[in-house]
Amino acid sequence: DGADGALAGEDVLDLVAGLVDASLVTITDGADAEPRVGMLQMMRAFALDQLRSAGEEDMTRAGHAEHYMSIVEHLGPSIRGPQHREARARLTTELDNLREALEWTTGPGDGSTASLERARIGLRLCVAMNGYWGASGSISEALRWFPRAITSADPADSVELARCLTDLGRFERLSGHIDQAHAHETAAVEMWRRIGPQPTGPALACSFLGLIEAERGEIETANSLFTEALGLARAAGDLNQLCSVLIN
């Protein structure tokens, strides 16, 4: 063991080999041809009971959620780039782990600092998964997790919450829930205005709300929002964001 109790690399390999020999875990090839270690359901349940008995479940789940948050935040931008196939394949492989992390981070909280930090990770996970859910047509997943994350989070203005409201409104519009989309996108635009200038987010929220207002027949309001979105995108100097606004 290291000074912090962590296992050295060779110790981990020996431990996994011993578990495989005892038929307690399985080894399969991942989408990237790298081996993946899977735990049998019986062992998973036993390990969870042991963590609960030791009072270490929340600490372990937090580490798990933060690990997969870092993975999806790293891969998320690649969904729209030349490596989109590889990024989607990796995230598809990790879906069970990501859903487990989302289940824990978007669950009911008690208002404590630890609970609010857990909910903040849930917001970040949802924002990072936004591109994957859109590219894979998983609108139902987005409509499941975004509301949970928003409900669990601190209602105070924050970039993470504003991004979740923005993305939820977009998915609700795509699924035909215009009234809900209008409410959430309006809340997003108002929050972005209170937060102030940001490199990404405000322009897209105004643009999405403009689309919703146009579909509701509020053409003057829609044009005003599109003009605001265009100005925000230009001020941010973000070409991708500017293109998205112009396309809308």
XYZ file of C-alpha atoms in Angstrom, residues 50-61:
12
model
C -19.669 -4.101 3.420
C -19.330 -0.440 2.442
C -22.551 0.410 4.260
C -21.470 -1.488 7.362
C -18.156 0.389 7.363
C -19.863 3.757 6.807
C -17.960 4.224 3.554
C -20.759 4.043 0.963
C -21.096 7.795 0.379
C -17.326 8.278 0.171
C -17.020 5.467 -2.368
C -19.989 6.653 -4.425
